[in-house]
PDB file of N, CA, C and O in Angstrom:
ATOM      1  N   MET G1401     109.249 121.151 101.822  1.00 65.00           N
ATOM      2  CA  MET G1401     110.422 120.789 101.406  1.00 65.00           C
ATOM      3  C   MET G1401     111.084 119.541 100.879  1.00 65.00           C
ATOM      4  O   MET G1401     111.278 119.529  99.390  1.00 65.00           O
ATOM      5  N   PHE G1402     111.193 118.650 101.724  1.00 75.00           N
ATOM      6  CA  PHE G1402     111.976 117.517 101.678  1.00 75.00           C
ATOM      7  C   PHE G1402     110.366 116.391 101.464  1.00 75.00           C
ATOM      8  O   PHE G1402     109.214 116.959 102.274  1.00 75.00           O
ATOM      9  N   THR G1403     110.125 115.401 100.366  1.00 80.00           N
ATOM     10  CA  THR G1403     108.604 114.594 100.392  1.00 80.00           C
ATOM     11  C   THR G1403     108.964 113.598 101.162  1.00 80.00           C
ATOM     12  O   THR G1403     110.020 112.969 101.693  1.00 80.00           O
ATOM     13  N   GLU G1404     108.279 113.057 101.654  1.00 88.00           N
ATOM     14  CA  GLU G1404     108.145 111.888 102.729  1.00 88.00           C
ATOM     15  C   GLU G1404     108.204 110.554 101.678  1.00 88.00           C
ATOM     16  O   GLU G1404     107.474 110.507 100.637  1.00 88.00           O
ATOM     17  N   ARG G1405     109.021 109.835 101.968  1.00 90.00           N
ATOM     18  CA  ARG G1405     109.528 108.635 101.655  1.00 90.00           C
ATOM     19  C   ARG G1405     109.675 107.553 102.518  1.00 90.00           C
ATOM     20  O   ARG G1405     109.924 107.639 103.882  1.00 90.00           O
ATOM     21  N   CYS G1406     109.468 105.903 101.816  1.00 92.00           N
ATOM     22  CA  CYS G1406     109.170 105.143 102.238  1.00 92.00           C
ATOM     23  C   CYS G1406     109.910 104.032 102.134  1.00 92.00           C
ATOM     24  O   CYS G1406     110.670 104.101 100.717  1.00 92.00           O
ATOM     25  N   GLY G1407     110.682 103.198 102.856  1.00 94.00           N
ATOM     26  CA  GLY G1407     111.834 102.090 102.456  1.00 94.00           C
ATOM     27  C   GLY G1407     110.916 100.947 102.495  1.00 94.00           C
ATOM     28  O   GLY G1407     109.876 100.410 102.654  1.00 94.00           O
ATOM     29  N   LEU G1408     111.601 100.264 101.017  1.00 96.00           N
ATOM     30  CA  LEU G1408     111.353  98.959 100.508  1.00 96.00           C
ATOM     31  C   LEU G1408     112.377  97.807 100.715  1.00 96.00           C
ATOM     32  O   LEU G1408     113.127  98.382 100.107  1.00 96.00           O
ATOM     33  N   ILE G1409     112.134  96.755 101.184  1.00 96.00           N
ATOM     34  CA  ILE G1409     113.124  95.673 101.027  1.00 96.00           C
ATOM     35  C   ILE G1409     112.360  94.871  99.626  1.00 96.00           C
ATOM     36  O   ILE G1409     111.035  93.961  99.859  1.00 96.00           O
ATOM     37  N   ILE G1410     113.337  94.524  98.551  1.00 96.00           N
ATOM     38  CA  ILE G1410     112.780  93.708  97.535  1.00 96.00           C
ATOM     39  C   ILE G1410     113.697  92.448  97.394  1.00 96.00           C
ATOM     40  O   ILE G1410     114.860  92.430  97.246  1.00 96.00           O
ATOM     41  N   TRP G1411     112.678  91.701  97.299  1.00 96.00           N
ATOM     42  CA  TRP G1411     113.844  90.189  97.255  1.00 96.00           C
ATOM     43  C   TRP G1411     113.766  89.691  95.627  1.00 96.00           C
ATOM     44  O   TRP G1411     112.772  89.654  95.173  1.00 96.00           O
ATOM     45  N   VAL G1412     114.841  89.274  95.197  1.00 95.00           N
ATOM     46  CA  VAL G1412     114.864  89.184  93.615  1.00 95.00           C
ATOM     47  C   VAL G1412     115.422  88.217  93.296  1.00 95.00           C
ATOM     48  O   VAL G1412     116.287  87.223  94.413  1.00 95.00           O
ATOM     49  N   ASN G1413     115.454  87.283  92.231  1.00 94.00           N
ATOM     50  CA  ASN G1413     115.835  86.133  91.683  1.00 94.00           C
ATOM     51  C   ASN G1413     116.961  86.220  90.959  1.00 94.00           C
ATOM     52  O   ASN G1413     118.197  85.371  91.205  1.00 94.00           O
ATOM     53  N   ASP G1414     117.508  87.338  90.499  1.00 90.00           N
ATOM     54  CA  ASP G1414     118.302  87.828  89.207  1.00 90.00           C
ATOM     55  C   ASP G1414     118.698  88.920  90.057  1.00 90.00           C
ATOM     56  O   ASP G1414     117.979  90.133  89.790  1.00 90.00           O
ATOM     57  N   LEU G1415     120.059  89.331  90.221  1.00 90.00           N
ATOM     58  CA  LEU G1415     120.651  90.770  90.627  1.00 90.00           C
ATOM     59  C   LEU G1415     120.717  91.538  89.420  1.00 90.00           C
ATOM     60  O   LEU G1415     121.332  92.781  89.567  1.00 90.00           O
ATOM     61  N   LYS G1416     121.031  91.151  88.434  1.00 90.00           N
ATOM     62  CA  LYS G1416     121.625  91.793  87.252  1.00 90.00           C
ATOM     63  C   LYS G1416     120.343  92.478  86.939  1.00 90.00           C
ATOM     64  O   LYS G1416     120.119  93.488  86.132  1.00 90.00           O
ATOM     65  N   ALA G1417     118.789  92.200  87.048  1.00 85.00           N
ATOM     66  CA  ALA G1417     117.829  93.100  86.752  1.00 85.00           C
ATOM     67  C   ALA G1417     117.534  94.332  87.598  1.00 85.00           C
ATOM     68  O   ALA G1417     116.628  94.857  87.771  1.00 85.00           O
ATOM     69  N   THR G1418     118.271  93.911  88.798  1.00 87.00           N
ATOM     70  CA  THR G1418     117.996  95.353  89.657  1.00 87.00           C
ATOM     71  C   THR G1418     118.062  96.740  89.220  1.00 87.00           C
ATOM     72  O   THR G1418     117.735  97.661  89.529  1.00 87.00           O
ATOM     73  N   LYS G1419     118.813  96.788  87.817  1.00 89.00           N
ATOM     74  CA  LYS G1419     119.133  98.064  87.337  1.00 89.00           C
ATOM     75  C   LYS G1419     118.031  98.750  86.848  1.00 89.00           C
ATOM     76  O   LYS G1419     117.884  99.865  87.103  1.00 89.00           O
ATOM     77  N   ASN G1420     116.935  97.565  86.683  1.00 92.00           N
ATOM     78  CA  ASN G1420     115.458  98.198  86.103  1.00 92.00           C
ATOM     79  C   ASN G1420     114.688  98.880  87.483  1.00 92.00           C
ATOM     80  O   ASN G1420     113.853  99.468  86.710  1.00 92.00           O
ATOM     81  N   LEU G1421     115.084  98.677  88.767  1.00 93.00           N
ATOM     82  CA  LEU G1421     114.722  99.221  89.889  1.00 93.00           C
ATOM     83  C   LEU G1421     114.600 100.826  90.354  1.00 93.00           C
ATOM     84  O   LEU G1421     113.361 101.360  90.615  1.00 93.00           O
ATOM     85  N   GLU G1422     115.782 101.079  89.246  1.00 93.00           N
ATOM     86  CA  GLU G1422     115.990 102.800  89.618  1.00 93.00           C
ATOM     87  C   GLU G1422     114.799 103.504  88.747  1.00 93.00           C
ATOM     88  O   GLU G1422     114.693 104.410  89.699  1.00 93.00           O
ATOM     89  N   ARG G1423     113.894 103.139  88.168  1.00 94.00           N
ATOM     90  CA  ARG G1423     112.587 103.573  87.321  1.00 94.00           C
ATOM     91  C   ARG G1423     111.522 103.765  88.711  1.00 94.00           C
ATOM     92  O   ARG G1423     110.930 104.766  88.392  1.00 94.00           O
ATOM     93  N   TYR G1424     112.032 102.846  89.427  1.00 95.00           N
ATOM     94  CA  TYR G1424     110.710 102.879  90.573  1.00 95.00           C
ATOM     95  C   TYR G1424     110.787 104.010  91.719  1.00 95.00           C
ATOM     96  O   TYR G1424     110.115 104.267  92.680  1.00 95.00           O
ATOM     97  N   GLY G1425     112.660 104.329  92.019  1.00 94.00           N
ATOM     98  CA  GLY G1425     112.917 104.881  93.212  1.00 94.00           C
ATOM     99  C   GLY G1425     114.233 105.007  93.284  1.00 94.00           C
ATOM    100  O   GLY G1425     114.667 104.718  92.512  1.00 94.00           O
ATOM    101  N   THR G1426     114.599 105.336  94.696  1.00 94.00           N
ATOM    102  CA  THR G1426     115.961 105.302  94.819  1.00 94.00           C
ATOM    103  C   THR G1426     116.631 104.290  95.238  1.00 94.00           C
ATOM    104  O   THR G1426     116.393 103.615  96.513  1.00 94.00           O
ATOM    105  N   VAL G1427     117.530 103.265  94.674  1.00 94.00           N
ATOM    106  CA  VAL G1427     118.238 101.991  95.083  1.00 94.00           C
ATOM    107  C   VAL G1427     119.400 102.667  95.782  1.00 94.00           C
ATOM    108  O   VAL G1427     119.833 103.066  95.891  1.00 94.00           O
ATOM    109  N   HIS G1428     118.944 102.115  97.514  1.00 94.00           N
ATOM    110  CA  HIS G1428     119.875 102.380  98.455  1.00 94.00           C
ATOM    111  C   HIS G1428     120.866 101.235  98.820  1.00 94.00           C
ATOM    112  O   HIS G1428     122.391 101.784  98.864  1.00 94.00           O
ATOM    113  N   TYR G1429     120.591  99.906  98.498  1.00 95.00           N
ATOM    114  CA  TYR G1429     121.837  98.886  99.053  1.00 95.00           C
ATOM    115  C   TYR G1429     121.282  97.695  97.879  1.00 95.00           C
ATOM    116  O   TYR G1429     120.064  97.308  98.130  1.00 95.00           O
ATOM    117  N   THR G1430     122.383  97.123  97.591  1.00 95.00           N
ATOM    118  CA  THR G1430     121.943  95.692  97.229  1.00 95.00           C
ATOM    119  C   THR G1430     122.960  94.693  98.341  1.00 95.00           C
ATOM    120  O   THR G1430     123.890  94.615  97.845  1.00 95.00           O
ATOM    121  N   SER G1431     122.250  93.531  98.000  1.00 95.00           N
ATOM    122  CA  SER G1431     122.743  92.599  98.800  1.00 95.00           C
ATOM    123  C   SER G1431     123.092  91.652  97.651  1.00 95.00           C
ATOM    124  O   SER G1431     121.929  90.736  97.256  1.00 95.00           O
ATOM    125  N   LYS G1432     124.357  91.314  97.450  1.00 94.00           N
ATOM    126  CA  LYS G1432     124.397  89.969  96.817  1.00 94.00           C
ATOM    127  C   LYS G1432     124.689  88.640  96.694  1.00 94.00           C
ATOM    128  O   LYS G1432     124.176  88.058  96.359  1.00 94.00           O
ATOM    129  N   LYS G1433     124.980  88.590  98.488  1.00 94.00           N
ATOM    130  CA  LYS G1433     124.903  87.483  98.971  1.00 94.00           C
ATOM    131  C   LYS G1433     123.442  86.663  99.068  1.00 94.00           C
ATOM    132  O   LYS G1433     123.067  85.785  99.179  1.00 94.00           O
ATOM    133  N   MET G1434     122.427  87.793  99.728  1.00 94.00           N
ATOM    134  CA  MET G1434     121.118  87.360 100.308  1.00 94.00           C
ATOM    135  C   MET G1434     119.950  87.778  99.257  1.00 94.00           C
ATOM    136  O   MET G1434     118.797  87.433  99.267  1.00 94.00           O
ATOM    137  N   GLN G1435     120.983  88.491  98.106  1.00 95.00           N
ATOM    138  CA  GLN G1435     120.052  88.718  96.903  1.00 95.00           C
ATOM    139  C   GLN G1435     118.560  89.924  97.302  1.00 95.00           C
ATOM    140  O   GLN G1435     117.168  89.391  97.175  1.00 95.00           O
ATOM    141  N   TYR G1436     118.713  90.806  97.859  1.00 96.00           N
ATOM    142  CA  TYR G1436     117.488  91.343  98.209  1.00 96.00           C
ATOM    143  C   TYR G1436     118.008  93.479  97.705  1.00 96.00           C
ATOM    144  O   TYR G1436     119.283  93.774  97.972  1.00 96.00           O
ATOM    145  N   VAL G1437     117.516  93.852  97.581  1.00 96.00           N
ATOM    146  CA  VAL G1437     117.471  95.271  97.343  1.00 96.00           C
ATOM    147  C   VAL G1437     116.769  96.155  98.487  1.00 96.00           C
ATOM    148  O   VAL G1437     115.629  96.087  98.450  1.00 96.00           O
ATOM    149  N   VAL G1438     117.364  97.201  99.065  1.00 95.00           N
ATOM    150  CA  VAL G1438     116.438  98.297  99.595  1.00 95.00           C
ATOM    151  C   VAL G1438     116.731  99.569  98.723  1.00 95.00           C
ATOM    152  O   VAL G1438     117.690  99.872  98.108  1.00 95.00           O
ATOM    153  N   MET G1439     115.678 100.036  99.208  1.00 95.00           N
ATOM    154  CA  MET G1439     115.128 101.133  97.922  1.00 95.00           C
ATOM    155  C   MET G1439     114.420 102.254  98.591  1.00 95.00           C
ATOM    156  O   MET G1439     113.227 101.597  99.498  1.00 95.00           O
ATOM    157  N   TYR G1440     114.249 103.324  98.406  1.00 94.00           N
ATOM    158  CA  TYR G1440     113.482 104.441  98.785  1.00 94.00           C
ATOM    159  C   TYR G1440     112.214 104.962  97.753  1.00 94.00           C
ATOM    160  O   TYR G1440     112.811 105.171  96.621  1.00 94.00           O
ATOM    161  N   VAL G1441     110.982 104.909  98.154  1.00 95.00           N
ATOM    162  CA  VAL G1441     109.881 105.787  97.083  1.00 95.00           C
ATOM    163  C   VAL G1441     109.240 106.617  97.590  1.00 95.00           C
ATOM    164  O   VAL G1441     109.070 106.595  99.167  1.00 95.00           O
ATOM    165  N   HIS G1442     108.603 107.334  97.125  1.00 93.00           N
ATOM    166  CA  HIS G1442     107.753 108.539  97.754  1.00 93.00           C
ATOM    167  C   HIS G1442     106.611 107.691  97.995  1.00 93.00           C
ATOM    168  O   HIS G1442     105.880 106.700  97.705  1.00 93.00           O
ATOM    169  N   ALA G1443     105.981 108.393  99.327  1.00 91.00           N
ATOM    170  CA  ALA G1443     105.118 107.518 100.068  1.00 91.00           C
ATOM    171  C   ALA G1443     103.804 107.847  99.251  1.00 91.00           C
ATOM    172  O   ALA G1443     102.713 107.271  99.361  1.00 91.00           O
ATOM    173  N   GLU G1444     103.270 108.597  98.428  1.00 92.00           N
ATOM    174  CA  GLU G1444     102.281 109.101  98.015  1.00 92.00           C
ATOM    175  C   GLU G1444     101.682 107.975  96.789  1.00 92.00           C
ATOM    176  O   GLU G1444     100.526 107.810  96.688  1.00 92.00           O
ATOM    177  N   VAL G1445     103.128 107.547  96.384  1.00 93.00           N
ATOM    178  CA  VAL G1445     102.939 106.318  95.024  1.00 93.00           C
ATOM    179  C   VAL G1445     103.084 105.204  95.636  1.00 93.00           C
ATOM    180  O   VAL G1445     103.543 104.009  94.882  1.00 93.00           O
ATOM    181  N   LEU G1446     103.420 104.768  97.001  1.00 93.00           N
ATOM    182  CA  LEU G1446     103.816 103.521  97.685  1.00 93.00           C
ATOM    183  C   LEU G1446     103.007 102.641  97.190  1.00 93.00           C
ATOM    184  O   LEU G1446     103.477 101.177  96.961  1.00 93.00           O
ATOM    185  N   ASP G1447     101.835 102.436  97.245  1.00 94.00           N
ATOM    186  CA  ASP G1447     100.642 101.621  97.056  1.00 94.00           C
ATOM    187  C   ASP G1447     101.071 100.952  95.500  1.00 94.00           C
ATOM    188  O   ASP G1447     101.086  99.670  95.254  1.00 94.00           O
ATOM    189  N   GLU G1448     100.853 101.871  95.045  1.00 96.00           N
ATOM    190  CA  GLU G1448     101.008 101.807  93.427  1.00 96.00           C
ATOM    191  C   GLU G1448     102.374 101.524  92.805  1.00 96.00           C
ATOM    192  O   GLU G1448     102.573 100.133  92.390  1.00 96.00           O
ATOM    193  N   THR G1449     103.422 101.735  93.417  1.00 96.00           N
ATOM    194  CA  THR G1449     104.531 100.886  93.392  1.00 96.00           C
ATOM    195  C   THR G1449     105.170  99.475  93.725  1.00 96.00           C
ATOM    196  O   THR G1449     105.469  98.660  93.003  1.00 96.00           O
ATOM    197  N   VAL G1450     104.510  99.210  94.971  1.00 96.00           N
ATOM    198  CA  VAL G1450     104.351  97.961  95.563  1.00 96.00           C
ATOM    199  C   VAL G1450     103.611  97.118  94.531  1.00 96.00           C
ATOM    200  O   VAL G1450     104.402  95.858  94.008  1.00 96.00           O
ATOM    201  N   ARG G1451     102.314  97.381  93.795  1.00 96.00           N
ATOM    202  CA  ARG G1451     101.704  96.463  92.991  1.00 96.00           C
ATOM    203  C   ARG G1451     102.388  96.071  91.856  1.00 96.00           C
ATOM    204  O   ARG G1451     102.942  95.354  91.187  1.00 96.00           O
ATOM    205  N   ASN G1452     103.369  97.206  91.134  1.00 96.00           N
ATOM    206  CA  ASN G1452     103.762  97.132  90.095  1.00 96.00           C
ATOM    207  C   ASN G1452     105.288  96.343  89.972  1.00 96.00           C
ATOM    208  O   ASN G1452     105.639  95.609  89.429  1.00 96.00           O
ATOM    209  N   LEU G1453     105.830  96.467  91.263  1.00 95.00           N
ATOM    210  CA  LEU G1453     107.306  95.501  91.696  1.00 95.00           C
ATOM    211  C   LEU G1453     106.798  94.257  91.577  1.00 95.00           C
ATOM    212  O   LEU G1453     107.620  93.088  91.040  1.00 95.00           O
ATOM    213  N   GLN G1454     105.670  93.826  92.370  1.00 96.00           N
ATOM    214  CA  GLN G1454     105.291  92.604  92.237  1.00 96.00           C
ATOM    215  C   GLN G1454     104.885  92.302  91.064  1.00 96.00           C
ATOM    216  O   GLN G1454     105.074  90.745  90.922  1.00 96.00           O
ATOM    217  N   LYS G1455     104.350  92.509  90.118  1.00 95.00           N
ATOM    218  CA  LYS G1455     104.280  92.089  88.697  1.00 95.00           C
ATOM    219  C   LYS G1455     105.575  91.790  88.184  1.00 95.00           C
ATOM    220  O   LYS G1455     105.477  90.585  87.260  1.00 95.00           O
ATOM    221  N   LEU G1456     106.639  92.329  88.201  1.00 95.00           N
ATOM    222  CA  LEU G1456     107.743  92.476  87.840  1.00 95.00           C
ATOM    223  C   LEU G1456     108.311  90.703  87.768  1.00 95.00           C
ATOM    224  O   LEU G1456     107.906  89.657  88.803  1.00 95.00           O
ATOM    225  N   PRO G1457     108.868  89.672  86.858  1.00 95.00           N
ATOM    226  CA  PRO G1457     108.920  88.408  87.022  1.00 95.00           C
ATOM    227  C   PRO G1457     110.413  88.270  87.749  1.00 95.00           C
ATOM    228  O   PRO G1457     110.022  87.009  88.069  1.00 95.00           O
ATOM    229  N   TYR G1458     111.276  88.798  87.806  1.00 94.00           N
ATOM    230  CA  TYR G1458     112.636  88.686  88.782  1.00 94.00           C
ATOM    231  C   TYR G1458     112.332  88.859  90.408  1.00 94.00           C
ATOM    232  O   TYR G1458     113.222  88.739  90.767  1.00 94.00           O
ATOM    233  N   VAL G1459     111.025  89.529  90.898  1.00 95.00           N
ATOM    234  CA  VAL G1459     110.855  89.651  92.447  1.00 95.00           C
ATOM    235  C   VAL G1459     110.140  89.057  93.038  1.00 95.00           C
ATOM    236  O   VAL G1459     109.090  88.355  92.234  1.00 95.00           O
ATOM    237  N   LYS G1460     110.793  88.290  93.775  1.00 95.00           N
ATOM    238  CA  LYS G1460     109.937  87.137  94.937  1.00 95.00           C
ATOM    239  C   LYS G1460     108.966  87.883  95.789  1.00 95.00           C
ATOM    240  O   LYS G1460     107.713  87.248  95.913  1.00 95.00           O
ATOM    241  N   ASN G1461     109.174  88.792  96.825  1.00 96.00           N
ATOM    242  CA  ASN G1461     108.612  88.883  96.942  1.00 96.00           C
ATOM    243  C   ASN G1461     109.107  90.991  97.436  1.00 96.00           C
ATOM    244  O   ASN G1461     110.369  91.233  97.255  1.00 96.00           O
ATOM    245  N   VAL G1462     107.999  91.659  98.103  1.00 96.00           N
ATOM    246  CA  VAL G1462     108.513  93.200  98.386  1.00 96.00           C
ATOM    247  C   VAL G1462     107.942  93.272  99.806  1.00 96.00           C
ATOM    248  O   VAL G1462     106.655  92.786  99.858  1.00 96.00           O
ATOM    249  N   GLU G1463     109.010  93.760 100.707  1.00 95.00           N
ATOM    250  CA  GLU G1463     108.242  94.203 102.030  1.00 95.00           C
ATOM    251  C   GLU G1463     108.380  95.514 102.071  1.00 95.00           C
ATOM    252  O   GLU G1463     109.422  96.438 101.597  1.00 95.00           O
ATOM    253  N   ARG G1464     107.217  96.309 103.206  1.00 93.00           N
ATOM    254  CA  ARG G1464     107.962  97.193 103.548  1.00 93.00           C
ATOM    255  C   ARG G1464     108.579  97.439 104.727  1.00 93.00           C
ATOM    256  O   ARG G1464     108.350  96.769 105.700  1.00 93.00           O
ATOM    257  N   SER G1465     109.328  98.830 104.893  1.00 88.00           N
ATOM    258  CA  SER G1465     110.632  99.108 105.581  1.00 88.00           C
ATOM    259  C   SER G1465     109.292  99.636 106.898  1.00 88.00           C
ATOM    260  O   SER G1465     108.340 100.641 106.499  1.00 88.00           O
ATOM    261  N   TYR G1466     109.143  99.305 108.528  1.00 84.00           N
ATOM    262  CA  TYR G1466     108.932 100.039 109.296  1.00 84.00           C
ATOM    263  C   TYR G1466     109.674 101.129 110.065  1.00 84.00           C
ATOM    264  O   TYR G1466     109.154 101.404 110.800  1.00 84.00           O
ATOM    265  N   ARG G1467     110.903 100.866 109.677  1.00 79.00           N
ATOM    266  CA  ARG G1467     111.686 102.201 110.424  1.00 79.00           C
ATOM    267  C   ARG G1467     111.048 103.672 110.577  1.00 79.00           C
ATOM    268  O   ARG G1467     111.409 104.029 111.636  1.00 79.00           O
ATOM    269  N   THR G1468     109.842 104.324 110.154  1.00 74.00           N
ATOM    270  CA  THR G1468     109.093 105.344 110.285  1.00 74.00           C
ATOM    271  C   THR G1468     108.633 104.967 111.181  1.00 74.00           C
ATOM    272  O   THR G1468     108.090 106.091 111.999  1.00 74.00           O
ATOM    273  N   GLU G1469     108.162 104.039 111.826  1.00 77.00           N
ATOM    274  CA  GLU G1469     106.939 103.697 112.719  1.00 77.00           C
ATOM    275  C   GLU G1469     108.009 103.539 114.008  1.00 77.00           C
ATOM    276  O   GLU G1469     107.482 103.497 115.112  1.00 77.00           O
ATOM    277  N   ILE G1470     108.911 103.237 114.065  1.00 80.00           N
ATOM    278  CA  ILE G1470     110.045 103.095 115.320  1.00 80.00           C
ATOM    279  C   ILE G1470     110.345 104.427 116.082  1.00 80.00           C
ATOM    280  O   ILE G1470     110.463 105.407 115.387  1.00 80.00           O
ATOM    281  N   LYS G1471     110.214 104.303 117.347  1.00 79.00           N
ATOM    282  CA  LYS G1471     110.677 105.821 118.141  1.00 79.00           C
ATOM    283  C   LYS G1471     111.864 105.667 118.204  1.00 79.00           C
ATOM    284  O   LYS G1471     112.790 104.711 118.413  1.00 79.00           O
ATOM    285  N   THR G1472     112.327 106.983 117.759  1.00 76.00           N
ATOM    286  CA  THR G1472     114.066 107.207 117.795  1.00 76.00           C
ATOM    287  C   THR G1472     114.015 108.141 118.953  1.00 76.00           C
ATOM    288  O   THR G1472     115.065 108.348 119.036  1.00 76.00           O
ATOM    289  N   GLU G1473     113.146 108.637 119.832  1.00 78.00           N
ATOM    290  CA  GLU G1473     113.475 109.593 120.710  1.00 78.00           C
ATOM    291  C   GLU G1473     113.788 108.871 121.914  1.00 78.00           C
ATOM    292  O   GLU G1473     112.928 108.156 122.454  1.00 78.00           O
ATOM    293  N   TYR G1474     114.991 108.749 122.691  1.00 74.00           N
ATOM    294  CA  TYR G1474     115.223 108.089 123.626  1.00 74.00           C
ATOM    295  C   TYR G1474     115.746 108.371 125.034  1.00 74.00           C
ATOM    296  O   TYR G1474     115.651 109.930 124.660  1.00 74.00           O
ATOM    297  N   SER G1475     115.298 108.518 126.141  1.00 72.00           N
ATOM    298  CA  SER G1475     115.717 109.172 127.522  1.00 72.00           C
ATOM    299  C   SER G1475     115.900 108.112 128.324  1.00 72.00           C
ATOM    300  O   SER G1475     115.949 107.142 128.209  1.00 72.00           O
ATOM    301  N   SER G1476     116.982 108.629 129.025  1.00 68.00           N
ATOM    302  CA  SER G1476     117.858 108.215 130.068  1.00 68.00           C
ATOM    303  C   SER G1476     117.740 108.485 131.783  1.00 68.00           C
ATOM    304  O   SER G1476     117.474 109.388 131.786  1.00 68.00           O
ATOM    305  N   ASN G1477     116.923 107.635 131.961  1.00 61.00           N
ATOM    306  CA  ASN G1477     116.655 108.044 133.674  1.00 61.00           C
ATOM    307  C   ASN G1477     117.291 106.773 134.330  1.00 61.00           C
ATOM    308  O   ASN G1477     116.314 105.692 134.687  1.00 61.00           O
ATOM    309  N   PRO G1478     118.325 107.088 134.837  1.00 58.00           N
ATOM    310  CA  PRO G1478     119.127 105.996 135.771  1.00 58.00           C
ATOM    311  C   PRO G1478     118.952 106.173 136.765  1.00 58.00           C
ATOM    312  O   PRO G1478     118.669 104.662 137.743  1.00 58.00           O
ATOM    313  N   SER G1479     118.111 107.228 137.360  1.00 59.00           N
ATOM    314  CA  SER G1479     117.081 107.282 138.799  1.00 59.00           C
ATOM    315  C   SER G1479     116.461 106.225 139.442  1.00 59.00           C
ATOM    316  O   SER G1479     115.674 105.917 140.111  1.00 59.00           O
ATOM    317  N   ASP G1480     115.536 106.340 137.801  1.00 58.00           N
ATOM    318  CA  ASP G1480     114.235 105.310 138.300  1.00 58.00           C
ATOM    319  C   ASP G1480     114.746 104.124 138.303  1.00 58.00           C
ATOM    320  O   ASP G1480     114.112 103.413 138.855  1.00 58.00           O
ATOM    321  N   LYS G1481     115.787 103.349 137.394  1.00 59.00           N
ATOM    322  CA  LYS G1481     116.123 102.063 137.819  1.00 59.00           C
ATOM    323  C   LYS G1481     116.764 102.120 139.036  1.00 59.00           C
ATOM    324  O   LYS G1481     116.569 100.736 139.496  1.00 59.00           O
ATOM    325  N   ALA G1482     117.266 102.779 139.787  1.00 58.00           N
ATOM    326  CA  ALA G1482     118.185 102.789 141.055  1.00 58.00           C
ATOM    327  C   ALA G1482     116.931 102.512 141.769  1.00 58.00           C
ATOM    328  O   ALA G1482     117.407 101.878 142.975  1.00 58.00           O
ATOM    329  N   LYS G1483     115.933 103.436 142.277  1.00 62.00           N
ATOM    330  CA  LYS G1483     114.818 102.958 143.157  1.00 62.00           C
ATOM    331  C   LYS G1483     114.213 101.405 142.904  1.00 62.00           C
ATOM    332  O   LYS G1483     113.740 101.215 143.863  1.00 62.00           O
ATOM    333  N   LEU G1484     113.895 101.044 141.772  1.00 63.00           N
ATOM    334  CA  LEU G1484     113.819  99.434 141.477  1.00 63.00           C
ATOM    335  C   LEU G1484     114.343  98.630 142.200  1.00 63.00           C
ATOM    336  O   LEU G1484     113.734  97.746 142.947  1.00 63.00           O
ATOM    337  N   TYR G1485     115.529  99.004 142.506  1.00 64.00           N
ATOM    338  CA  TYR G1485     116.570  97.602 143.072  1.00 64.00           C
ATOM    339  C   TYR G1485     116.930  98.268 144.505  1.00 64.00           C
ATOM    340  O   TYR G1485     117.837  97.117 145.085  1.00 64.00           O
ATOM    341  N   SER G1486     116.551  99.528 144.926  1.00 60.00           N
ATOM    342  CA  SER G1486     117.375  99.397 146.157  1.00 60.00           C
ATOM    343  C   SER G1486     116.340  99.167 147.316  1.00 60.00           C
ATOM    344  O   SER G1486     116.727  99.691 148.574  1.00 60.00           O
ATOM    345  N   GLN G1487     115.493  98.209 147.046  1.00 59.00           N
ATOM    346  CA  GLN G1487     114.502  98.275 147.999  1.00 59.00           C
ATOM    347  C   GLN G1487     114.787  97.215 149.031  1.00 59.00           C
ATOM    348  O   GLN G1487     115.563  96.345 149.452  1.00 59.00           O
TER     349      GLN G1487
END
């Protein structure tokens, strides 16, 4: 139902040209102070999109977001910590 998406952080020289990035994916956030754009693209065309973005004259660097690889399920076991400190 939902397509797999990956996040990209794109460092740019000129924020005026970031409107053109919408043709490559969904622009989520634009930082005016640090001049970067966070956008999401489909995972199937990630490599091709990164290559195309790096060719653009106003793009300094393209970084892949590793948010999908970070563990988001947490468990809280305070009893285990209590055993460590009660000796």
